[in-house]
Amino acid sequence: MIVWDLVVIGGGPAGLSAAFAAAGRGVRTLVVERAAHPRYKTCGGGLIGSSLTVAAGRIEVPAHDLVDRATFTLDGRRGFTRRHRAGPLVTMVRREEFDDRLRAAAVSAGAEVRERVAVRALEQTPEVVRLRLAGGETILARTVVGADGSSGVSARHVGVRYRQVDLGLELELPVSAEQQARWRHRLLLDWGPLPGSYAWVFPKGDRLTVGVIAGRGEGERTREYLRRFVDRLGLAGVQPVHDSGHLTRCRADDSPLRRGRVLVAGDAAGLLEPWTREGISYALRSGELAGGAVADGDLAGYERAVAERLVPSMLAGFRLLDVFARRPHVFHALMATPPGWRAFARFCRGRTDFAEMVGRAPVRAALALMNRLPSPRASLTVPSPDPRARASRPGS
Ligand SMILES: Cc1cc2nc3c(=O)[nH]c(=O)nc-3n(C[C@H](O)[C@H](O)[C@H](O)COP(=O)(O)OP(=O)(O)OC[C@H]3O[C@@H](n4cnc5c(N)ncnc54)[C@H](O)[C@@H]3O)c2cc1C
């Protein structure tokens, strides 16, 4: 029986990046994917600069729009629009096309991809990992990268723990030529009525992706927020091409990234920006680090690299979310100021990350001040961490 050097579970951005990085360096790599590409994935498909940096070296990014304007509203009110004249802020893709190109790139690098194959369970000995497939077949690997998303078998096997769980709801709406012209090159962000929530409109040519995200446990109010948002946009009568929901999970600070020969990357590791819930750049970057670590034969190097390169931004994102959840109106007002807009644009273009931003003295001082002021919206509370995560954390 073949023993693969690397089996990657899941053919999303994280898994295909791991496969691309490892196979490109001569590692005998198999990707097993439950679905068949091109497959739909609930996702805004907004690529910020740090995603483009990784993807553009590998594929031609199938852009449906290049956004250089952003409209901000506060629960539908106090709207204003800003334009970034120096170039696009966010590149809009449809995930089925984007992920399919990543698949082709991984195959070109030498990886084998098997589709419509679901992994049911993992077992490992000190020498090998045994993967049991849905059809009953078993495959063997010296190392595994688990990249099967936020509720997959790999996260369970490694014992990933979460600090924050959110529910994202999304509609893909086919729109008229008039609506297309209205939204071309422009996105909308609405700071929502639920703590830490926001809604978006992302233009994709003849479709708009319209979605909301809020802490889990507020399902009905999150759905109501989406209904009102769509209504306000004048799109209530449009029949969606897709209408779906998905949980996003951000890892606890002490959550493992590896168990023995099995690494986890992307959503499977809970690597996701906690405030924006931007996850594609984390998936691409962590996948690349995982594939590189396998090629180097240094699995512990993956844990160090994630701690150094990705965790600081996540921690800064938790801080921002904490303040934003209590004072969305302050964030809204900040976006209208030149420094606030510049910071937003720099983040979107990948010129800065939240760790660097939050590390600056004026931002640190402003966050500390906002933390001390009494909350103006007494009904609002910070989204609570995932209760299961809390229960599983030592000392809590
Ligand atoms: C509503 C919403 C909007 C979002 N919008 C954005 C955005 O605009 N920009 C952004 O950067 N991020 C966004 N994100 C986050 C982003 O979608 C994820 O972070 C990203 O998809 C993570 O990539 P991944 O490769 O880790 O996992 P996934 O993309 O989820 O890929 C996992 C793959 O594993 C496969 N799989 C699952 N189980 C098995 C199994 N047992 N065996 C084999 N294969 C399996 C799945 O079929 C899937 O193809 C959004 C998320 C949500 C929920």
XYZ file of C-alpha atoms and ligand atoms in Angstrom:
449
model
C 0.000 0.000 0.000
C 1.293 3.511 -0.888
C 2.361 5.672 2.031
C 1.995 9.280 0.880
C 4.522 11.819 2.191
C 1.589 14.192 2.701
C -2.172 13.837 2.558
C -4.116 17.110 2.648
C -7.733 16.892 3.808
C -9.842 19.550 2.083
C -9.322 21.399 -1.186
C -10.069 24.990 -0.112
C -7.481 27.810 -0.062
C -5.671 26.371 2.979
C -5.391 22.804 1.703
C -4.513 23.757 -1.857
C -1.840 26.178 -0.614
C -0.308 23.460 1.536
C -0.363 21.088 -1.433
C 1.117 23.702 -3.779
C 3.955 24.512 -1.362
C 4.805 20.904 -0.528
C 4.382 19.330 -3.987
C 6.385 22.175 -5.542
C 9.295 21.062 -3.374
C 9.071 17.415 -4.351
C 6.853 16.122 -1.528
C 4.593 13.306 -2.768
C 1.213 14.908 -2.037
C -2.414 13.800 -2.254
C -5.371 16.155 -1.661
C -8.714 14.563 -0.780
C -11.747 16.785 -1.240
C -15.311 15.871 -0.269
C -16.912 17.951 -3.057
C -15.892 18.394 -6.706
C -14.475 21.653 -8.011
C -15.791 24.085 -9.036
C -17.907 23.988 -5.842
C -19.858 26.768 -4.138
C -18.647 27.970 -0.723
C -20.505 30.434 1.514
C -18.073 33.345 1.430
C -17.998 37.023 0.494
C -15.073 36.315 -1.826
C -13.413 39.625 -0.940
C -9.639 39.362 -1.358
C -7.579 41.891 0.564
C -3.963 42.677 -0.356
C -2.462 39.967 1.844
C -4.566 37.327 0.037
C -3.590 38.695 -3.369
C 0.101 38.652 -2.498
C -0.018 34.897 -1.925
C -2.496 34.023 -4.703
C -1.132 36.240 -7.456
C 2.209 34.413 -7.539
C 0.354 31.208 -8.292
C -2.781 31.894 -10.355
C -4.413 34.551 -12.457
C -7.008 35.811 -9.983
C -10.504 35.530 -11.558
C -11.725 38.989 -10.504
C -15.365 39.997 -10.996
C -14.793 43.501 -9.686
C -11.993 45.682 -8.370
C -13.426 47.823 -5.611
C -12.032 51.279 -4.953
C -15.006 52.826 -3.117
C -16.633 51.972 0.177
C -19.959 53.125 1.572
C -20.342 52.925 5.359
C -23.647 52.970 7.235
C -24.570 52.548 10.881
C -27.581 50.233 10.958
C -28.793 51.811 7.729
C -28.233 55.414 8.799
C -25.571 58.112 8.550
C -24.214 56.793 5.228
C -21.136 58.174 3.500
C -18.893 56.960 0.689
C -15.112 57.244 0.339
C -13.017 56.596 -2.749
C -9.446 55.358 -2.858
C -7.963 57.039 -5.919
C -4.620 55.237 -5.798
C -6.094 51.872 -6.882
C -8.344 48.990 -5.854
C -8.920 48.132 -2.213
C -10.556 44.718 -2.505
C -10.689 42.205 -5.364
C -13.984 40.349 -5.666
C -13.966 36.689 -6.664
C -16.473 33.862 -6.769
C -15.079 31.143 -4.603
C -15.992 28.345 -7.006
C -13.726 29.928 -9.641
C -10.976 31.046 -7.286
C -10.662 27.680 -5.549
C -10.748 25.821 -8.861
C -7.753 27.831 -10.060
C -5.923 27.043 -6.828
C -6.694 23.354 -7.485
C -5.215 23.577 -10.995
C -2.091 25.283 -9.614
C -1.617 22.561 -6.976
C -1.931 19.897 -9.688
C 0.597 21.757 -11.871
C 2.977 21.788 -8.910
C 2.749 17.980 -8.806
C -0.028 17.240 -6.287
C -2.682 14.631 -6.966
C -6.256 15.730 -6.183
C -9.001 13.183 -5.531
C -12.502 14.674 -5.430
C -15.775 13.368 -4.012
C -13.755 11.650 -1.296
C -14.614 12.420 2.326
C -12.344 11.550 5.236
C -14.327 10.107 8.129
C -11.634 9.509 10.758
C -7.916 9.761 11.513
C -5.681 7.548 13.609
C -1.969 7.855 14.075
C 0.937 5.776 15.282
C 4.419 7.241 15.788
C 5.261 6.231 12.162
C 2.136 6.815 10.106
C -1.334 8.386 9.902
C -4.232 6.206 8.796
C -7.160 8.026 7.129
C -10.461 6.213 6.900
C -12.570 7.356 3.924
C -16.349 7.445 3.649
C -16.398 4.464 1.259
C -14.478 2.312 3.730
C -11.064 2.628 2.013
C -8.006 3.499 4.110
C -5.068 5.629 2.979
C -1.734 6.076 4.711
C 0.410 9.176 5.103
C 3.615 10.191 6.848
C 2.093 13.614 7.498
C -1.361 15.154 7.192
C -2.486 18.762 6.786
C -6.082 19.046 7.978
C -7.709 21.872 6.012
C -11.310 20.682 6.007
C -12.872 23.851 7.364
C -14.283 24.930 10.662
C -16.259 21.832 11.648
C -14.178 19.048 10.156
C -12.640 15.822 11.381
C -9.103 17.293 11.554
C -9.995 19.995 14.077
C -11.605 17.330 16.271
C -8.603 15.026 15.939
C -6.117 17.756 16.877
C -8.393 19.147 19.620
C -8.748 22.712 18.303
C -10.483 25.003 20.825
C -12.309 28.219 20.028
C -12.583 31.604 21.634
C -15.255 32.991 19.320
C -17.945 31.449 17.111
C -20.026 33.513 14.686
C -22.834 32.823 12.268
C -22.522 34.187 8.719
C -25.572 34.320 6.425
C -25.237 35.080 2.787
C -27.265 35.560 -0.406
C -26.000 35.545 -3.975
C -28.380 37.829 -5.836
C -28.552 38.141 -9.641
C -29.079 41.838 -10.365
C -30.308 44.074 -13.172
C -27.991 46.175 -15.330
C -29.144 49.208 -13.330
C -28.165 47.610 -9.999
C -24.856 46.458 -11.483
C -24.036 50.030 -12.489
C -25.049 51.265 -9.022
C -22.619 48.895 -7.267
C -19.742 48.620 -9.753
C -16.383 49.182 -7.987
C -18.159 49.887 -4.678
C -18.769 47.820 -1.556
C -20.999 48.625 1.388
C -20.345 47.881 5.053
C -23.127 48.382 7.604
C -22.264 48.252 11.312
C -25.129 46.229 12.729
C -27.485 46.337 15.716
C -26.179 43.105 17.290
C -22.907 43.333 19.218
C -19.947 42.854 16.856
C -22.200 42.374 13.828
C -21.949 43.871 10.387
C -23.444 43.421 6.930
C -21.955 43.790 3.482
C -22.692 44.185 -0.193
C -19.906 42.900 -2.450
C -20.314 43.485 -6.214
C -19.499 40.623 -8.575
C -20.634 41.870 -11.990
C -24.104 40.420 -12.634
C -24.388 39.270 -9.001
C -24.218 40.869 -5.587
C -23.085 38.971 -2.528
C -25.121 40.276 0.396
C -24.441 38.938 3.866
C -24.365 39.481 7.614
C -22.259 38.110 10.434
C -22.937 38.108 14.180
C -22.138 36.052 17.252
C -23.609 32.549 17.298
C -26.688 32.096 19.446
C -28.548 35.039 17.877
C -29.817 33.094 14.849
C -33.271 34.675 14.589
C -32.018 38.236 15.177
C -29.211 37.672 12.650
C -31.749 36.494 10.063
C -33.937 39.500 10.864
C -30.929 41.823 10.405
C -30.289 40.279 6.946
C -33.981 40.630 6.002
C -34.067 44.313 6.953
C -30.726 44.966 5.243
C -31.884 43.394 1.956
C -35.156 45.269 2.208
C -33.378 48.613 2.664
C -31.271 47.888 -0.408
C -34.472 47.436 -2.454
C -33.529 43.823 -3.242
C -36.201 41.983 -1.242
C -37.955 40.613 -4.346
C -34.828 39.159 -5.944
C -34.654 35.345 -5.999
C -31.192 34.315 -4.695
C -28.968 31.931 -6.662
C -27.587 30.770 -3.291
C -28.998 31.322 0.185
C -26.737 29.766 2.826
C -25.162 30.071 6.248
C -21.915 28.971 7.808
C -20.245 29.184 11.224
C -16.856 30.862 11.524
C -14.638 29.935 14.460
C -11.580 31.759 15.829
C -9.113 29.695 17.811
C -8.436 30.134 21.524
C -4.964 31.547 22.204
C -3.686 28.238 23.556
C -5.358 26.006 20.975
C -3.088 23.379 19.342
C -1.997 23.634 15.697
C -0.621 20.118 15.576
C -1.026 16.688 17.063
C 1.896 14.436 16.219
C 2.021 14.090 12.446
C -1.190 16.050 11.813
C -1.129 19.834 11.290
C -4.247 21.995 10.968
C -4.462 25.075 8.731
C -7.007 27.746 7.765
C -10.502 27.472 9.232
C -9.706 23.978 10.536
C -7.165 25.607 12.862
C -9.525 28.467 13.782
C -7.171 30.897 12.002
C -9.392 33.795 11.016
C -9.389 37.527 11.673
C -11.824 37.979 14.589
C -13.188 41.436 13.767
C -13.668 41.341 9.980
C -13.879 37.500 9.909
C -11.571 37.683 6.914
C -10.210 34.165 6.505
C -8.902 33.664 2.974
C -5.546 35.324 3.668
C -5.166 33.265 6.856
C -6.025 30.087 4.930
C -3.584 30.848 2.105
C -0.778 31.854 4.450
C -1.202 29.097 7.030
C -1.535 26.506 4.239
C 1.677 27.732 2.681
C 3.456 27.593 6.055
C 2.146 24.066 6.712
C 3.234 22.783 3.277
C 6.642 24.425 3.738
C 7.079 22.834 7.175
C 6.284 19.387 5.742
C 8.815 19.943 2.938
C 11.407 21.046 5.523
C 10.648 18.025 7.726
C 10.128 20.483 10.597
C 6.512 20.179 11.772
C 7.182 22.152 14.961
C 8.418 24.962 12.690
C 4.800 25.381 11.567
C 3.642 26.133 15.109
C 6.426 28.689 15.537
C 5.717 30.351 12.185
C 1.975 30.701 12.895
C 2.678 32.087 16.360
C 5.041 34.634 14.882
C 3.261 35.663 11.680
C -0.476 35.162 12.171
C -1.303 35.114 15.869
C -0.326 38.749 16.674
C -2.857 40.058 14.111
C -5.560 37.794 15.475
C -4.944 39.043 19.011
C -5.146 42.638 17.797
C -8.380 41.739 15.960
C -9.912 40.447 19.213
C -9.080 43.777 20.857
C -10.651 45.743 18.031
C -13.760 43.567 18.057
C -14.090 43.999 21.800
C -14.240 47.787 21.459
C -16.241 47.743 18.201
C -18.912 45.506 19.777
C -19.588 48.193 22.386
C -19.006 51.300 20.250
C -19.818 50.699 16.588
C -20.754 54.384 16.240
C -17.177 55.403 17.159
C -15.745 53.124 14.466
C -18.297 54.554 12.048
C -17.258 58.112 12.876
C -13.565 57.154 12.584
C -14.045 55.876 9.022
C -15.202 59.373 8.078
C -11.907 60.897 9.247
C -8.800 60.978 7.001
C -6.672 58.851 9.412
C -9.502 56.316 9.876
C -10.056 55.986 6.133
C -6.299 55.759 5.496
C -5.988 52.948 8.062
C -8.914 51.091 6.463
C -7.383 51.476 2.982
C -3.940 50.379 4.156
C -5.441 47.278 5.795
C -7.429 46.392 2.645
C -4.371 46.808 0.455
C -2.266 44.615 2.744
C 0.073 47.483 3.631
C -0.518 47.016 7.333
C -2.083 44.473 9.642
C -4.028 44.917 12.844
C -1.030 44.024 15.033
C 0.951 46.914 13.578
C -2.066 49.243 13.671
C -2.994 48.488 17.278
C 0.676 48.743 18.268
C 0.800 52.436 17.333
C 0.779 54.783 20.322
C -2.220 56.955 19.230
C -4.343 53.879 18.444
C -3.360 52.221 21.739
C -4.318 55.392 23.619
C -7.651 55.706 21.767
C -8.558 52.058 22.461
C -7.647 52.418 26.128
C -9.823 55.535 26.379
C -12.791 53.857 24.679
C -12.409 50.917 27.036
C -12.714 53.192 30.060
C -15.720 55.220 28.915
C -19.131 53.916 29.978
C -20.986 52.167 27.165
C -23.485 54.522 25.457
C -25.672 51.607 24.413
C -26.375 49.875 27.672
C -28.202 47.040 25.949
C -25.072 46.015 24.101
C -22.688 43.470 25.483
C -19.524 42.005 24.029
C -20.200 38.716 22.194
C -19.569 35.926 24.618
C -16.928 33.353 23.818
C -18.116 29.961 22.650
C -19.498 28.333 25.824
C -18.026 24.950 24.832
C -14.649 26.597 24.330
C -14.926 28.228 27.755
C -15.857 24.943 29.363
C -12.867 23.210 27.804
C -10.297 25.794 28.849
C -8.290 24.985 31.917
C -8.925 27.274 34.854
C -12.155 28.753 33.448
C -20.530 34.282 5.325
C -19.024 34.297 5.209
C -18.399 35.279 4.446
C -17.005 35.288 4.335
N -16.433 36.262 3.565
C -15.093 36.305 3.452
C -14.473 37.272 2.605
O -15.128 38.065 1.921
N -13.113 37.304 2.565
C -12.344 36.439 3.289
O -11.111 36.538 3.231
N -12.919 35.484 4.063
C -14.255 35.375 4.142
N -14.827 34.386 4.887
C -13.974 33.360 5.523
C -13.506 32.331 4.460
O -14.622 31.846 3.736
C -12.798 31.144 5.132
O -11.934 31.619 6.128
C -12.006 30.327 4.102
O -12.867 29.710 3.196
C -11.160 29.256 4.803
O -10.544 28.431 3.850
P -10.174 26.921 4.223
O -9.422 26.379 3.049
O -9.571 26.858 5.556
O -11.578 26.174 4.366
P -12.755 25.966 3.304
O -12.732 27.012 2.273
O -13.990 25.777 4.114
O -12.397 24.597 2.586
C -12.516 23.361 3.258
C -12.658 22.260 2.219
O -12.643 20.997 2.890
C -13.612 20.142 2.312
N -13.951 19.137 3.321
C -14.686 19.317 4.457
N -14.761 18.162 5.155
C -14.066 17.237 4.441
C -13.780 15.862 4.653
N -14.220 15.218 5.736
N -13.040 15.220 3.731
C -12.574 15.865 2.623
N -12.817 17.176 2.381
C -13.542 17.852 3.283
C -14.766 21.075 1.949
O -15.583 20.521 0.945
C -13.998 22.319 1.480
O -13.750 22.300 0.086
C -16.218 34.324 5.015
C -16.844 33.331 5.758
C -18.245 33.296 5.863
C -18.898 32.221 6.651
